[in-house]
mmCIF file of C-alpha atoms and ligand atoms in Angstrom:
data_model
loop_
_atom_site.group_PDB
_atom_site.id
_atom_site.type_symbol
_atom_site.label_atom_id
_atom_site.label_comp_id
_atom_site.label_asym_id
_atom_site.label_seq_id
_atom_site.Cartn_x
_atom_site.Cartn_y
_atom_site.Cartn_z
ATOM 1 C CA MET A 23 43.036 -47.886 82.084
ATOM 2 C CA GLU A 24 42.314 -44.718 82.254
ATOM 3 C CA THR A 25 42.048 -43.932 85.110
ATOM 4 C CA ASN A 26 41.059 -39.965 87.117
ATOM 5 C CA THR A 27 43.589 -40.993 89.881
ATOM 6 C CA PRO A 28 46.879 -38.443 89.340
ATOM 7 C CA LYS A 29 50.605 -39.824 88.210
ATOM 8 C CA ARG A 30 52.534 -40.258 90.829
ATOM 9 C CA ARG A 31 56.396 -39.373 90.834
ATOM 10 C CA ASP A 32 59.333 -40.767 92.506
ATOM 11 C CA ASN A 33 58.791 -38.110 95.104
ATOM 12 C CA LYS A 34 56.648 -39.472 97.199
ATOM 13 C CA LYS A 35 55.109 -35.556 98.365
ATOM 14 C CA SER A 36 55.368 -34.203 94.482
ATOM 15 C CA LEU A 37 51.599 -35.008 92.515
ATOM 16 C CA ARG A 38 51.318 -34.306 88.380
ATOM 17 C CA VAL A 39 47.655 -32.883 87.733
ATOM 18 C CA LYS A 40 45.503 -31.701 84.728
ATOM 19 C CA VAL A 41 43.323 -28.595 85.097
ATOM 20 C CA ILE A 42 40.817 -27.052 82.149
ATOM 21 C CA SER A 43 39.431 -23.909 81.724
ATOM 22 C CA LEU A 44 35.468 -23.938 80.471
ATOM 23 C CA GLY A 45 33.560 -20.711 79.009
ATOM 24 C CA ASN A 46 31.687 -19.174 76.330
ATOM 25 C CA ALA A 47 34.546 -17.346 74.104
ATOM 26 C CA GLU A 48 36.058 -14.463 75.459
ATOM 27 C CA VAL A 49 35.047 -13.987 79.263
ATOM 28 C CA GLY A 50 39.420 -14.291 79.602
ATOM 29 C CA LYS A 51 39.881 -17.872 80.654
ATOM 30 C CA SER A 52 43.554 -17.574 78.821
ATOM 31 C CA CYS A 53 43.561 -13.844 80.946
ATOM 32 C CA ILE A 54 43.735 -15.478 83.944
ATOM 33 C CA ILE A 55 45.892 -18.060 83.267
ATOM 34 C CA LYS A 56 47.998 -16.016 82.651
ATOM 35 C CA ARG A 57 48.075 -13.810 84.662
ATOM 36 C CA TYR A 58 48.681 -16.104 87.222
ATOM 37 C CA CYS A 59 51.321 -17.666 85.680
ATOM 38 C CA GLU A 60 53.620 -14.452 83.664
ATOM 39 C CA LYS A 61 52.281 -11.845 86.332
ATOM 40 C CA ARG A 62 50.525 -10.185 82.864
ATOM 41 C CA PHE A 63 47.790 -7.979 80.705
ATOM 42 C CA VAL A 64 47.426 -8.576 77.858
ATOM 43 C CA PRO A 65 44.158 -6.079 76.704
ATOM 44 C CA LYS A 66 43.728 -7.472 72.798
ATOM 45 C CA TYR A 67 41.413 -10.409 71.683
ATOM 46 C CA LEU A 68 43.561 -13.052 71.135
ATOM 47 C CA ALA A 69 41.454 -16.508 70.943
ATOM 48 C CA THR A 70 42.827 -19.125 71.153
ATOM 49 C CA ILE A 71 42.678 -21.040 68.806
ATOM 50 C CA GLY A 72 41.392 -25.714 69.695
ATOM 51 C CA ILE A 73 44.138 -25.942 72.594
ATOM 52 C CA ASP A 74 46.947 -24.303 74.457
ATOM 53 C CA TYR A 75 48.780 -26.113 77.271
ATOM 54 C CA GLY A 76 50.718 -25.141 79.279
ATOM 55 C CA VAL A 77 52.744 -26.475 82.445
ATOM 56 C CA THR A 78 53.307 -24.561 86.191
ATOM 57 C CA LYS A 79 54.674 -25.980 89.462
ATOM 58 C CA VAL A 80 53.473 -25.239 92.858
ATOM 59 C CA GLN A 81 53.727 -25.778 96.172
ATOM 60 C CA VAL A 82 51.315 -27.044 98.822
ATOM 61 C CA ARG A 83 51.232 -27.351 101.802
ATOM 62 C CA ASP A 84 54.913 -29.999 101.694
ATOM 63 C CA ARG A 85 53.722 -31.097 98.293
ATOM 64 C CA GLU A 86 54.579 -30.242 94.775
ATOM 65 C CA ILE A 87 52.508 -30.055 92.259
ATOM 66 C CA LYS A 88 52.963 -29.959 88.175
ATOM 67 C CA VAL A 89 50.187 -28.584 86.751
ATOM 68 C CA ASN A 90 49.427 -29.214 82.765
ATOM 69 C CA ILE A 91 46.987 -26.619 81.587
ATOM 70 C CA PHE A 92 44.716 -27.504 79.106
ATOM 71 C CA ASP A 93 43.404 -24.299 78.327
ATOM 72 C CA MET A 94 40.502 -24.544 75.686
ATOM 73 C CA ALA A 95 39.179 -22.309 72.813
ATOM 74 C CA GLY A 96 35.471 -21.181 74.512
ATOM 75 C CA HIS A 97 33.984 -20.992 70.414
ATOM 76 C CA PRO A 98 31.228 -23.771 69.558
ATOM 77 C CA PHE A 99 33.727 -23.967 66.013
ATOM 78 C CA PHE A 100 36.599 -25.769 67.506
ATOM 79 C CA TYR A 101 33.930 -28.313 69.608
ATOM 80 C CA GLU A 102 36.068 -31.118 67.848
ATOM 81 C CA VAL A 103 39.725 -30.164 69.139
ATOM 82 C CA ARG A 104 38.227 -29.779 72.319
ATOM 83 C CA ASN A 105 36.474 -32.819 73.383
ATOM 84 C CA GLU A 106 40.118 -34.910 73.034
ATOM 85 C CA PHE A 107 41.214 -33.118 76.279
ATOM 86 C CA TYR A 108 38.034 -33.626 78.902
ATOM 87 C CA LYS A 109 39.107 -36.512 80.163
ATOM 88 C CA ASP A 110 41.983 -37.043 83.449
ATOM 89 C CA SER A 111 40.792 -34.026 84.238
ATOM 90 C CA GLN A 112 41.163 -33.246 88.205
ATOM 91 C CA GLY A 113 40.403 -29.788 88.175
ATOM 92 C CA VAL A 114 38.370 -27.401 86.040
ATOM 93 C CA LEU A 115 38.031 -23.563 85.720
ATOM 94 C CA LEU A 116 34.375 -22.763 84.786
ATOM 95 C CA VAL A 117 34.882 -18.829 83.465
ATOM 96 C CA TYR A 118 32.415 -16.145 82.505
ATOM 97 C CA ASP A 119 32.279 -11.880 81.989
ATOM 98 C CA VAL A 120 30.704 -10.658 84.814
ATOM 99 C CA GLY A 121 29.050 -8.489 82.165
ATOM 100 C CA LEU A 122 27.662 -10.409 79.920
ATOM 101 C CA ARG A 123 24.691 -12.858 81.044
ATOM 102 C CA GLU A 124 24.295 -15.288 77.808
ATOM 103 C CA SER A 125 28.607 -16.610 79.363
ATOM 104 C CA PHE A 126 26.461 -17.490 82.719
ATOM 105 C CA ASP A 127 23.863 -18.686 80.689
ATOM 106 C CA ALA A 128 25.633 -21.142 79.075
ATOM 107 C CA LEU A 129 28.288 -22.234 82.663
ATOM 108 C CA ASP A 130 24.558 -24.856 82.924
ATOM 109 C CA SER A 131 26.031 -26.219 78.558
ATOM 110 C CA TRP A 132 29.489 -25.903 78.981
ATOM 111 C CA LEU A 133 28.889 -28.745 82.285
ATOM 112 C CA GLY A 134 26.638 -31.210 79.805
ATOM 113 C CA GLU A 135 29.169 -31.103 77.456
ATOM 114 C CA MET A 136 32.433 -32.056 79.892
ATOM 115 C CA LYS A 137 29.484 -34.613 81.226
ATOM 116 C CA GLN A 138 29.096 -36.329 77.555
ATOM 117 C CA GLU A 139 32.446 -36.126 76.864
ATOM 118 C CA MET A 140 32.869 -38.085 80.746
ATOM 119 C CA GLY A 141 30.602 -40.498 80.185
ATOM 120 C CA SER A 142 29.055 -40.818 83.410
ATOM 121 C CA GLN A 143 28.212 -38.180 87.098
ATOM 122 C CA ALA A 144 30.763 -39.786 88.821
ATOM 123 C CA ASN A 145 33.745 -39.348 87.160
ATOM 124 C CA MET A 146 32.058 -35.211 87.297
ATOM 125 C CA ASP A 147 32.191 -36.419 91.483
ATOM 126 C CA SER A 148 35.700 -37.043 91.446
ATOM 127 C CA ILE A 149 36.951 -33.470 89.997
ATOM 128 C CA VAL A 150 37.314 -29.791 91.108
ATOM 129 C CA PHE A 151 35.071 -27.378 90.050
ATOM 130 C CA ILE A 152 35.919 -23.630 90.306
ATOM 131 C CA VAL A 153 33.954 -20.821 89.129
ATOM 132 C CA CYS A 154 34.722 -17.241 88.466
ATOM 133 C CA ALA A 155 32.997 -14.759 87.748
ATOM 134 C CA ASN A 156 36.013 -12.822 86.113
ATOM 135 C CA LYS A 157 35.894 -8.627 84.790
ATOM 136 C CA VAL A 158 34.659 -7.168 88.126
ATOM 137 C CA SER A 159 36.865 -4.423 87.963
ATOM 138 C CA LEU A 160 36.530 -0.977 89.468
ATOM 139 C CA VAL A 161 36.350 -0.051 85.744
ATOM 140 C CA THR A 162 33.855 -2.718 84.787
ATOM 141 C CA ARG A 163 32.025 -2.216 87.418
ATOM 142 C CA SER A 164 28.560 0.292 86.056
ATOM 143 C CA ARG A 165 28.599 -2.430 82.995
ATOM 144 C CA ARG A 166 27.761 -6.507 85.419
ATOM 145 C CA VAL A 167 24.531 -7.962 84.580
ATOM 146 C CA VAL A 168 25.059 -11.067 87.080
ATOM 147 C CA ASP A 169 25.552 -10.228 90.664
ATOM 148 C CA GLU A 170 27.905 -12.159 93.691
ATOM 149 C CA GLY A 171 24.265 -13.307 95.328
ATOM 150 C CA GLU A 172 23.273 -14.997 91.706
ATOM 151 C CA GLY A 173 26.777 -16.905 90.559
ATOM 152 C CA ARG A 174 27.668 -17.212 94.453
ATOM 153 C CA LEU A 175 24.741 -19.661 94.644
ATOM 154 C CA TRP A 176 25.035 -21.837 90.720
ATOM 155 C CA ALA A 177 27.877 -22.395 92.268
ATOM 156 C CA GLU A 178 27.452 -23.231 95.621
ATOM 157 C CA SER A 179 24.143 -25.207 95.081
ATOM 158 C CA ARG A 180 26.618 -27.701 92.864
ATOM 159 C CA GLY A 181 28.988 -28.397 95.618
ATOM 160 C CA PHE A 182 31.540 -25.896 92.984
ATOM 161 C CA HIS A 183 33.817 -23.174 94.594
ATOM 162 C CA TYR A 184 33.204 -19.454 93.775
ATOM 163 C CA PHE A 185 35.668 -17.030 93.379
ATOM 164 C CA GLU A 186 35.288 -13.019 91.481
ATOM 165 C CA THR A 187 38.368 -12.115 89.520
ATOM 166 C CA SER A 188 39.372 -10.147 87.137
ATOM 167 C CA ALA A 189 42.396 -10.464 85.134
ATOM 168 C CA GLN A 190 42.984 -7.063 84.415
ATOM 169 C CA SER A 191 43.788 -6.028 88.217
ATOM 170 C CA GLY A 192 45.168 -9.446 89.839
ATOM 171 C CA GLU A 193 41.837 -9.492 92.237
ATOM 172 C CA GLY A 194 41.102 -12.586 93.671
ATOM 173 C CA ILE A 195 43.362 -14.388 91.340
ATOM 174 C CA ASN A 196 46.099 -16.295 93.813
ATOM 175 C CA GLU A 197 43.549 -16.731 95.888
ATOM 176 C CA MET A 198 41.419 -18.503 93.394
ATOM 177 C CA PHE A 199 44.320 -20.177 91.948
ATOM 178 C CA GLN A 200 45.585 -21.228 95.713
ATOM 179 C CA SER A 201 42.258 -22.835 96.500
ATOM 180 C CA PHE A 202 42.192 -24.443 93.522
ATOM 181 C CA PHE A 203 45.555 -26.471 94.018
ATOM 182 C CA SER A 204 44.481 -26.879 97.139
ATOM 183 C CA SER A 205 41.520 -28.378 97.088
ATOM 184 C CA ILE A 206 42.884 -30.555 94.485
ATOM 185 C CA THR A 207 44.703 -32.371 96.598
ATOM 186 C CA ASP A 208 43.050 -32.520 99.525
ATOM 187 C CA MET A 209 40.923 -34.269 96.478
ATOM 188 C CA CYS A 210 44.199 -36.861 95.342
ATOM 189 C CA GLU A 211 44.388 -37.599 99.460
ATOM 190 C CA ASN A 212 41.341 -38.476 100.254
ATOM 191 C CA GLY A 213 41.059 -41.221 97.370
ATOM 192 C CA GLY A 214 40.318 -39.298 94.550
ATOM 193 C CA LYS A 215 36.971 -38.189 95.528
ATOM 194 C CA ARG A 216 36.005 -34.789 96.301
ATOM 195 C CA PRO A 217 36.015 -33.566 99.873
ATOM 196 C CA VAL A 218 32.618 -32.678 100.461
ATOM 197 C CA THR A 219 33.284 -30.306 104.226
ATOM 198 C CA GLU A 220 35.017 -27.897 102.497
ATOM 199 C CA VAL A 221 31.910 -26.405 100.598
ATOM 200 C CA SER A 222 29.204 -27.840 101.980
ATOM 201 C CA ALA A 223 26.654 -25.388 100.862
ATOM 202 C CA GLY A 224 24.710 -24.948 104.428
ATOM 203 C CA PHE A 225 21.229 -24.769 101.778
ATOM 204 C CA THR A 226 18.765 -28.025 99.918
ATOM 205 C CA LYS A 227 19.800 -27.861 96.098
ATOM 206 C CA GLU A 228 15.077 -26.427 95.969
ATOM 207 C CA GLN A 229 16.229 -23.184 98.123
ATOM 208 C CA ALA A 230 19.058 -22.975 95.286
ATOM 209 C CA ASP A 231 16.743 -23.697 92.324
ATOM 210 C CA THR A 232 13.276 -21.890 94.371
ATOM 211 C CA ILE A 233 15.359 -18.714 94.722
ATOM 212 C CA ARG A 234 16.799 -19.139 90.409
ATOM 213 C CA ARG A 235 12.918 -19.743 90.041
ATOM 214 C CA ILE A 236 11.668 -16.426 91.609
ATOM 215 C CA ARG A 237 14.774 -13.850 90.389
ATOM 216 C CA ASN A 238 13.804 -15.216 86.595
ATOM 217 C CA SER A 239 10.168 -15.079 87.060
ATOM 218 C CA LYS A 240 8.213 -12.610 84.870
ATOM 219 C CA ASP A 241 5.737 -11.791 87.193
ATOM 220 C CA SER A 242 3.654 -12.021 91.068
ATOM 221 C CA TRP A 243 1.741 -15.140 89.994
ATOM 222 C CA ASP A 244 4.985 -15.937 87.904
ATOM 223 C CA MET A 245 7.062 -15.778 91.588
ATOM 224 C CA LEU A 246 3.802 -17.557 93.544
ATOM 225 C CA GLY A 247 4.345 -20.208 91.112
ATOM 226 C CA VAL A 248 -0.120 -19.881 90.803
ATOM 227 C CA LYS A 249 -1.978 -19.012 87.595
ATOM 228 C CA PRO A 250 -2.761 -15.919 87.090
ATOM 229 C CA GLY A 251 -6.047 -15.170 88.298
ATOM 230 C CA ALA A 252 -5.877 -17.865 91.378
ATOM 231 C CA THR A 253 -7.523 -17.239 94.884
ATOM 232 C CA ARG A 254 -6.665 -15.489 97.529
ATOM 233 C CA GLU A 255 -6.124 -18.978 99.303
ATOM 234 C CA GLU A 256 -4.261 -20.330 96.338
ATOM 235 C CA VAL A 257 -1.598 -17.007 96.690
ATOM 236 C CA ASN A 258 -1.795 -17.772 100.445
ATOM 237 C CA LYS A 259 -0.949 -20.788 100.476
ATOM 238 C CA ALA A 260 1.663 -21.164 97.673
ATOM 239 C CA TYR A 261 3.148 -17.574 99.688
ATOM 240 C CA ARG A 262 3.498 -20.330 102.560
ATOM 241 C CA LYS A 263 5.159 -22.876 101.456
ATOM 242 C CA LEU A 264 7.492 -20.269 100.430
ATOM 243 C CA ALA A 265 8.579 -18.241 103.676
ATOM 244 C CA VAL A 266 8.997 -21.545 105.188
ATOM 245 C CA LEU A 267 12.014 -22.539 103.033
ATOM 246 C CA LEU A 268 12.639 -18.830 101.909
ATOM 247 C CA HIS A 269 12.769 -17.670 105.884
ATOM 248 C CA PRO A 270 16.134 -15.930 105.866
ATOM 249 C CA ASP A 271 16.570 -17.043 109.709
ATOM 250 C CA LYS A 272 16.356 -20.821 108.249
ATOM 251 C CA CYS A 273 18.022 -20.264 104.068
ATOM 252 C CA VAL A 274 21.452 -19.100 104.139
ATOM 253 C CA ALA A 275 21.849 -19.353 100.783
ATOM 254 C CA PRO A 276 23.196 -16.051 99.261
ATOM 255 C CA GLY A 277 20.137 -13.838 97.440
ATOM 256 C CA SER A 278 17.882 -15.834 100.078
ATOM 257 C CA GLU A 279 17.039 -12.759 101.334
ATOM 258 C CA ASP A 280 15.382 -10.586 97.928
ATOM 259 C CA ALA A 281 14.134 -13.530 96.645
ATOM 260 C CA PHE A 282 11.948 -13.897 100.962
ATOM 261 C CA LYS A 283 11.327 -9.854 100.296
ATOM 262 C CA ALA A 284 10.572 -10.238 96.571
ATOM 263 C CA VAL A 285 7.957 -12.881 97.592
ATOM 264 C CA VAL A 286 6.243 -10.859 100.370
ATOM 265 C CA ASN A 287 5.811 -8.139 97.960
ATOM 266 C CA ALA A 288 4.547 -10.107 95.382
ATOM 267 C CA ARG A 289 1.761 -11.992 97.917
ATOM 268 C CA THR A 290 1.102 -7.822 98.996
ATOM 269 C CA SER A 291 0.655 -6.769 95.742
ATOM 270 C CA LEU A 292 -1.511 -10.034 94.053
ATOM 271 C CA LEU A 293 -3.819 -9.758 97.532
ATOM 272 C CA LYS A 294 -4.485 -6.316 96.747
ATOM 273 C CA ASN A 295 -6.684 -7.135 93.623
ATOM 274 C CA ILE A 296 -8.093 -9.878 94.485
ATOM 275 C CA LYS A 297 -11.778 -9.558 95.687
HETATM 276 P P1 GTP B 536 38.658 -17.889 73.395
HETATM 277 O O1 GTP B 536 40.109 -18.629 73.946
HETATM 278 O O2 GTP B 536 38.008 -17.194 72.421
HETATM 279 O O3 GTP B 536 37.835 -18.509 74.537
HETATM 280 O O4 GTP B 536 38.359 -16.067 74.870
HETATM 281 P P2 GTP B 536 39.319 -16.007 76.455
HETATM 282 O O5 GTP B 536 37.990 -16.685 77.286
HETATM 283 O O6 GTP B 536 40.968 -16.803 76.493
HETATM 284 O O7 GTP B 536 39.618 -14.977 76.716
HETATM 285 P P3 GTP B 536 40.681 -13.579 76.958
HETATM 286 O O8 GTP B 536 41.142 -14.464 78.064
HETATM 287 O O9 GTP B 536 41.711 -14.035 75.114
HETATM 288 O O10 GTP B 536 40.775 -12.443 77.285
HETATM 289 C C1 GTP B 536 39.195 -12.055 76.224
HETATM 290 C C2 GTP B 536 39.505 -10.451 76.536
HETATM 291 O O11 GTP B 536 38.795 -10.483 77.552
HETATM 292 C C3 GTP B 536 40.225 -10.529 75.855
HETATM 293 O O12 GTP B 536 39.933 -9.031 75.060
HETATM 294 C C4 GTP B 536 40.490 -9.908 77.045
HETATM 295 O O13 GTP B 536 41.932 -8.688 77.707
HETATM 296 C C5 GTP B 536 39.763 -9.404 77.869
HETATM 297 N N1 GTP B 536 40.742 -9.873 79.703
HETATM 298 C C6 GTP B 536 39.815 -10.849 80.303
HETATM 299 N N2 GTP B 536 39.880 -10.758 81.783
HETATM 300 C C7 GTP B 536 39.467 -9.426 81.523
HETATM 301 C C8 GTP B 536 39.432 -8.670 83.215
HETATM 302 O O14 GTP B 536 39.169 -9.288 84.159
HETATM 303 N N3 GTP B 536 38.570 -7.756 82.563
HETATM 304 C C9 GTP B 536 38.607 -6.763 81.074
HETATM 305 N N4 GTP B 536 38.104 -5.732 81.986
HETATM 306 N N5 GTP B 536 38.672 -7.364 80.458
HETATM 307 C C10 GTP B 536 39.270 -8.585 80.720
HETATM 308 MG MG1 MG B 537 41.234 -18.300 75.679
#
C-alpha cells in the first residue's frame, strides 16, 4: 500500500523525502530549483517537458535529508505526464509570477488538480505547502500586479508558508528552501502530520475570504455586500458587520487594514447618495 510516510534508511537520522513543484508554465519553477541546487540563473526559457527529476542532500538539525525533486511542467499539455507524480509527496512548491495575475489565480486549480490525484483532503493535510511569489527582483518591481498582502493572505489562510523569491537575483531562495525542508522534517517527526503551530495564521477563514472578496469587488454596493439601491439601514448594517470582522484591532490578516479603510470609504460614498 502506498503511504505518505517517508522511507527510512538504515541510519535512523536520515530521511528520504519527495517534493514537487507546481504552477503555471513560465512562472519560474525550474529556475527556483536550479538557483538553489546549482546556484545559477538561466534567463532563456526552456520549458520543462513533462517532468524533470533531481536529487539533493540537505542537513536539517541532526538529520541528513535526501530530497527527490520532481519539477513538473506547467503547461496543460503535460497533464497526463504530471498526474502520475503527485502521490507520496511530502512537500509542494506552489509558484506564481507576481507580474502575472492569471498565474496567481491559477493556484486554486493547481490545488484542485493535485487533490483529484491524491484522492482526499486527508492526504493533502500531510503535505507541507510553500507558496513562492516569484520574480520579485528590483528590475521587475514595476510590472508587479499581485502584492505581498494578497499573496500572503491566500497562502496563510490555507496554513501554507509564503515566501517572496527571485530566481534571478537569488532573493528569498535559500530562506524558502531552509524553511521548506525544516517544516518537512518537523512533519516527519510529528508522525506525518503537518504541525499547525508554525503557520497558525492568527485569523479566520471568514476574515481571509472577506478581504479577498472586498479586494475583488466591482463597486461600493458589491463591497458592502448589499444590492444597488439598498437603504441607509441596510448599508449601515452591512458596514457594522464588516467593521467588526475586519477592525485592525481585532484582525491581523494581511490586507485587513486596507480592506477596512475601503469599507469605510464605500459606506461614506454610498450614504452621500442615499436620501
Ligand atoms: P514550465 O517548465 O514551462 O512549467 O516553466 P517554469 O515554471 O519551470 O519556468 P522557468 O523556470 O523555465 O522560467 C520561465 C522564464 O522565467 C525563464 O525565461 C526564466 O529565465 C524566467 N524567470 C524565472 N525566474 C525568474 C525571476 O525570478 N525573475 C525574472 N526576471 N525572470 C525569471
Ligand atoms: Mg520548468
